[in-house]
Short mmCIF file of C-alpha atoms in Angstrom, two decimals:
data_model
loop_
_atom_site.label_atom_id
_atom_site.label_comp_id
_atom_site.label_asym_id
_atom_site.label_seq_id
_atom_site.Cartn_x
_atom_site.Cartn_y
_atom_site.Cartn_z
CA UNK A 1 9.83 132.88 127.02
CA UNK A 2 8.97 136.33 128.30
CA UNK A 3 10.48 138.91 130.60
CA UNK A 4 9.18 139.56 134.10
CA UNK A 5 7.67 142.89 133.01
CA UNK A 6 5.65 141.38 130.16
CA UNK A 7 1.94 140.64 130.36
CA UNK A 8 2.41 137.47 128.30
CA UNK A 9 2.11 134.13 130.05
CA UNK A 10 5.27 132.09 130.56
CA UNK A 11 4.86 128.82 128.68
CA UNK A 12 7.05 125.86 127.68
CA UNK A 13 8.30 125.17 124.17
CA UNK A 14 6.79 121.68 124.38
CA UNK A 15 3.18 121.05 123.46
CA UNK A 16 0.77 121.11 126.43
CA UNK A 17 -2.71 119.65 126.71
CA UNK A 18 -4.83 120.21 129.83
CA UNK A 19 -7.98 118.17 130.33
CA UNK A 20 -10.55 117.96 133.09
CA UNK A 21 -12.63 115.03 134.29
CA UNK A 22 -15.75 116.10 136.21
CA UNK A 23 -14.31 119.63 136.26
CA UNK A 24 -13.86 122.65 133.97
CA UNK A 25 -10.36 124.08 133.68
CA UNK A 26 -10.39 127.91 133.90
CA UNK A 27 -8.02 129.93 131.75
CA UNK A 28 -6.15 131.42 134.71
CA UNK A 29 -5.35 127.92 135.97
CA UNK A 30 -4.07 126.91 132.53
CA UNK A 31 -1.73 129.91 132.70
CA UNK A 32 -0.47 128.71 136.08
CA UNK A 33 0.16 125.23 134.70
CA UNK A 34 2.08 126.57 131.70
CA UNK A 35 4.28 128.74 133.90
CA UNK A 36 5.17 125.75 136.10
CA UNK A 37 5.88 123.47 133.14
CA UNK A 38 8.13 126.09 131.52
CA UNK A 39 10.47 125.73 134.52
CA UNK A 40 10.25 121.93 134.52
CA UNK A 41 11.14 121.85 130.82
CA UNK A 42 14.58 123.29 131.55
CA UNK A 43 15.54 120.10 133.43
CA UNK A 44 15.09 117.97 130.30
CA UNK A 45 15.40 119.74 126.91
CA UNK A 46 14.22 116.53 125.15
CA UNK A 47 10.68 116.92 126.52
CA UNK A 48 8.24 117.51 123.67
CA UNK A 49 4.79 116.99 125.20
CA UNK A 50 3.00 117.53 128.52
CA UNK A 51 -0.41 116.10 129.35
CA UNK A 52 -2.03 117.48 132.50
CA UNK A 53 -5.24 115.88 133.76
CA UNK A 54 -7.44 117.34 136.49
CA UNK A 55 -10.05 115.21 138.20
CA UNK A 56 -12.50 115.86 141.01
CA UNK A 57 -13.21 112.75 143.08
CA UNK A 58 -16.63 113.19 144.76
CA UNK A 59 -15.98 111.03 147.79
CA UNK A 60 -17.03 112.61 151.14
CA UNK A 61 -14.50 110.43 152.99
CA UNK A 62 -11.66 111.81 150.85
CA UNK A 63 -12.60 115.50 150.85
CA UNK A 64 -9.08 116.56 151.85
CA UNK A 65 -7.73 114.76 148.77
CA UNK A 66 -10.62 115.31 146.36
CA UNK A 67 -8.71 117.33 143.75
CA UNK A 68 -6.34 115.14 141.72
CA UNK A 69 -3.75 116.21 139.15
CA UNK A 70 -1.61 113.92 137.04
CA UNK A 71 1.21 115.25 134.85
CA UNK A 72 2.74 113.11 132.11
CA UNK A 73 5.83 114.45 130.36
CA UNK A 74 7.00 112.76 127.16
CA UNK A 75 10.59 113.05 125.97
CA UNK A 76 12.90 111.34 123.53
CA UNK A 77 12.39 107.64 124.22
CA UNK A 78 11.06 108.11 127.75
CA UNK A 79 8.26 109.60 129.80
CA UNK A 80 7.90 110.95 133.32
CA UNK A 81 4.75 110.96 135.41
CA UNK A 82 3.71 112.52 138.72
CA UNK A 83 0.38 112.57 140.53
CA UNK A 84 -0.95 114.42 143.57
CA UNK A 85 -4.24 114.68 145.47
CA UNK A 86 -4.97 117.68 147.68
CA UNK A 87 -7.87 119.80 148.88
CA UNK A 88 -7.42 122.25 145.98
CA UNK A 89 -6.12 122.02 142.43
CA UNK A 90 -3.52 124.70 143.15
CA UNK A 91 -2.08 122.64 146.02
CA UNK A 92 -2.22 119.49 143.91
CA UNK A 93 -0.37 121.26 141.08
CA UNK A 94 2.43 122.38 143.42
CA UNK A 95 2.78 118.86 144.82
CA UNK A 96 2.74 117.12 141.42
CA UNK A 97 5.24 119.58 139.91
CA UNK A 98 7.52 119.07 142.92
CA UNK A 99 7.44 115.29 142.47
CA UNK A 100 8.12 115.60 138.74
CA UNK A 101 11.01 117.97 139.35
CA UNK A 102 12.62 115.61 141.89
CA UNK A 103 12.31 112.68 139.48
CA UNK A 104 13.85 114.58 136.58
CA UNK A 105 16.71 115.87 138.74
CA UNK A 106 17.51 112.35 139.98
CA UNK A 107 17.60 110.98 136.45
CA UNK A 108 19.71 113.92 135.26
CA UNK A 109 22.30 113.24 137.97
CA UNK A 110 22.22 109.49 137.22
CA UNK A 111 22.89 110.14 133.54
CA UNK A 112 25.74 112.53 134.31
CA UNK A 113 27.33 109.93 136.59
CA UNK A 114 26.85 107.25 133.95
CA UNK A 115 28.54 109.39 131.30
CA UNK A 116 31.45 110.32 133.54
CA UNK A 117 31.97 106.75 134.74
CA UNK A 118 32.48 107.74 138.36
CA UNK A 119 30.82 109.59 141.21
CA UNK A 120 32.03 113.10 141.92
CA UNK A 121 33.07 113.63 145.54
CA UNK A 122 30.57 115.51 147.70
CA UNK A 123 31.16 117.78 150.64
CA UNK A 124 29.71 116.99 154.07
CA UNK A 125 27.20 119.83 153.67
CA UNK A 126 26.02 118.53 150.29
CA UNK A 127 25.56 115.02 151.68
CA UNK A 128 23.62 116.30 154.71
CA UNK A 129 21.37 118.44 152.51
CA UNK A 130 20.73 115.51 150.17
CA UNK A 131 19.87 113.15 153.02
CA UNK A 132 17.51 115.71 154.56
CA UNK A 133 15.74 116.25 151.23
CA UNK A 134 15.41 112.50 150.63
CA UNK A 135 14.05 112.01 154.16
CA UNK A 136 11.36 114.65 153.52
CA UNK A 137 10.50 112.97 150.24
CA UNK A 138 10.27 109.55 151.92
CA UNK A 139 7.93 110.94 154.59
CA UNK A 140 5.71 112.52 151.94
CA UNK A 141 5.62 109.26 149.99
CA UNK A 142 4.66 107.36 153.14
CA UNK A 143 1.78 109.78 153.76
CA UNK A 144 0.57 109.36 150.17
CA UNK A 145 0.77 105.57 150.47
CA UNK A 146 -1.40 105.55 153.60
CA UNK A 147 -4.48 106.44 151.51
CA UNK A 148 -5.95 103.90 149.08
CA UNK A 149 -5.54 105.44 145.56
CA UNK A 150 -8.29 103.19 144.18
CA UNK A 151 -10.87 103.79 146.92
CA UNK A 152 -13.09 105.81 144.59
CA UNK A 153 -13.11 103.03 141.98
CA UNK A 154 -14.62 100.34 144.20
CA UNK A 155 -18.27 100.74 145.19
CA UNK A 156 -18.68 97.49 147.12
CA UNK A 157 -15.44 96.92 149.02
CA UNK A 158 -14.31 93.31 149.22
CA UNK A 159 -10.77 92.44 150.37
CA UNK A 160 -8.48 90.91 147.77
CA UNK A 161 -9.97 92.50 144.65
CA UNK A 162 -7.75 93.37 141.68
CA UNK A 163 -8.78 96.97 141.03
CA UNK A 164 -6.35 97.79 138.25
CA UNK A 165 -4.47 96.02 135.46
CA UNK A 166 -1.67 97.54 133.44
CA UNK A 167 0.67 96.44 130.66
CA UNK A 168 3.75 98.14 129.27
CA UNK A 169 6.24 97.30 126.47
CA UNK A 170 8.76 94.55 127.25
CA UNK A 171 11.67 96.35 125.59
CA UNK A 172 14.97 94.94 126.94
CA UNK A 173 16.99 97.52 128.85
CA UNK A 174 19.91 97.80 131.25
CA UNK A 175 19.49 97.87 135.01
CA UNK A 176 20.60 101.52 135.05
CA UNK A 177 17.97 102.46 132.46
CA UNK A 178 15.34 100.58 134.48
CA UNK A 179 16.25 102.60 137.58
CA UNK A 180 15.90 105.82 135.57
CA UNK A 181 12.50 104.71 134.28
CA UNK A 182 11.39 103.91 137.84
CA UNK A 183 12.37 107.38 139.00
CA UNK A 184 10.65 109.05 136.05
CA UNK A 185 7.28 107.37 136.60
CA UNK A 186 7.52 107.91 140.37
CA UNK A 187 7.06 104.27 141.38
CA UNK A 188 8.77 102.19 144.08
CA UNK A 189 9.51 99.34 141.66
CA UNK A 190 9.87 98.74 137.91
CA UNK A 191 9.40 95.52 135.94
CA UNK A 192 11.58 95.05 132.85
CA UNK A 193 13.55 92.58 130.70
CA UNK A 194 17.25 92.73 131.53
CA UNK A 195 19.04 92.98 128.18
CA UNK A 196 22.19 91.37 129.61
CA UNK A 197 20.44 88.24 130.88
CA UNK A 198 17.15 88.29 128.91
CA UNK A 199 15.38 87.56 132.21
CA UNK A 200 12.26 89.27 133.59
CA UNK A 201 13.58 91.43 136.44
CA UNK A 202 12.39 94.02 138.95
CA UNK A 203 14.31 96.94 140.44
CA UNK A 204 12.91 98.40 143.65
CA UNK A 205 13.65 100.92 146.38
CA UNK A 206 15.24 99.77 149.62
CA UNK A 207 15.81 101.59 152.90
CA UNK A 208 18.73 104.01 153.27
CA UNK A 209 18.23 105.20 149.65
CA UNK A 210 19.58 102.02 148.07
CA UNK A 211 18.01 99.87 145.35
CA UNK A 212 17.34 96.15 144.98
CA UNK A 213 17.15 93.84 141.96
CA UNK A 214 15.06 90.67 141.64
CA UNK A 215 15.36 88.39 138.59
CA UNK A 216 13.62 85.16 137.62
CA UNK A 217 16.01 82.21 137.36
CA UNK A 218 15.84 79.73 134.47
CA UNK A 219 14.45 76.29 135.25
#
């Protein structure tokens, strides 16, 4: 790390790769990315690798969201991911970093609560500030969800198409770990094998900042 008066670029200890799809990544933008990730790294000292991907989506109907950035952070036994689409890569970077920071902070608090075995009491001001921040985040998520993220992948639109398939390891985990994984990847649900019941299960977000759990019952 460097001092404010140094000409050196602030950069994280973790390895960083920055790639571009349909776009060249200028050096000054790489410096901006490194400076942002250096601050993110402080939230999780176990992070060892960042992959940042820039993509220009040449769709005239989506010009306001044509510049896409996805950040994947890999740590000890886990990863975190955040994505944003804006009218410029600088705006997309700010948005993606903000999402990643919120996810890492949530998981950090969850782990601290899990280790302590109880929730620390909060003041009225802290609760109000938390609710306001979560409301802003929910509104931003709703705005992101209003646009079809796969619109650029489908040339001939036909309702009911499966436009993406994905698989991930079926490593058994606790419900609490599944909630942390859901927060880290920035999704509204997470499919996993519950290690206590050995059943396929799903945790998901509910209204009022609560979570839900769905499990398959044995025949």
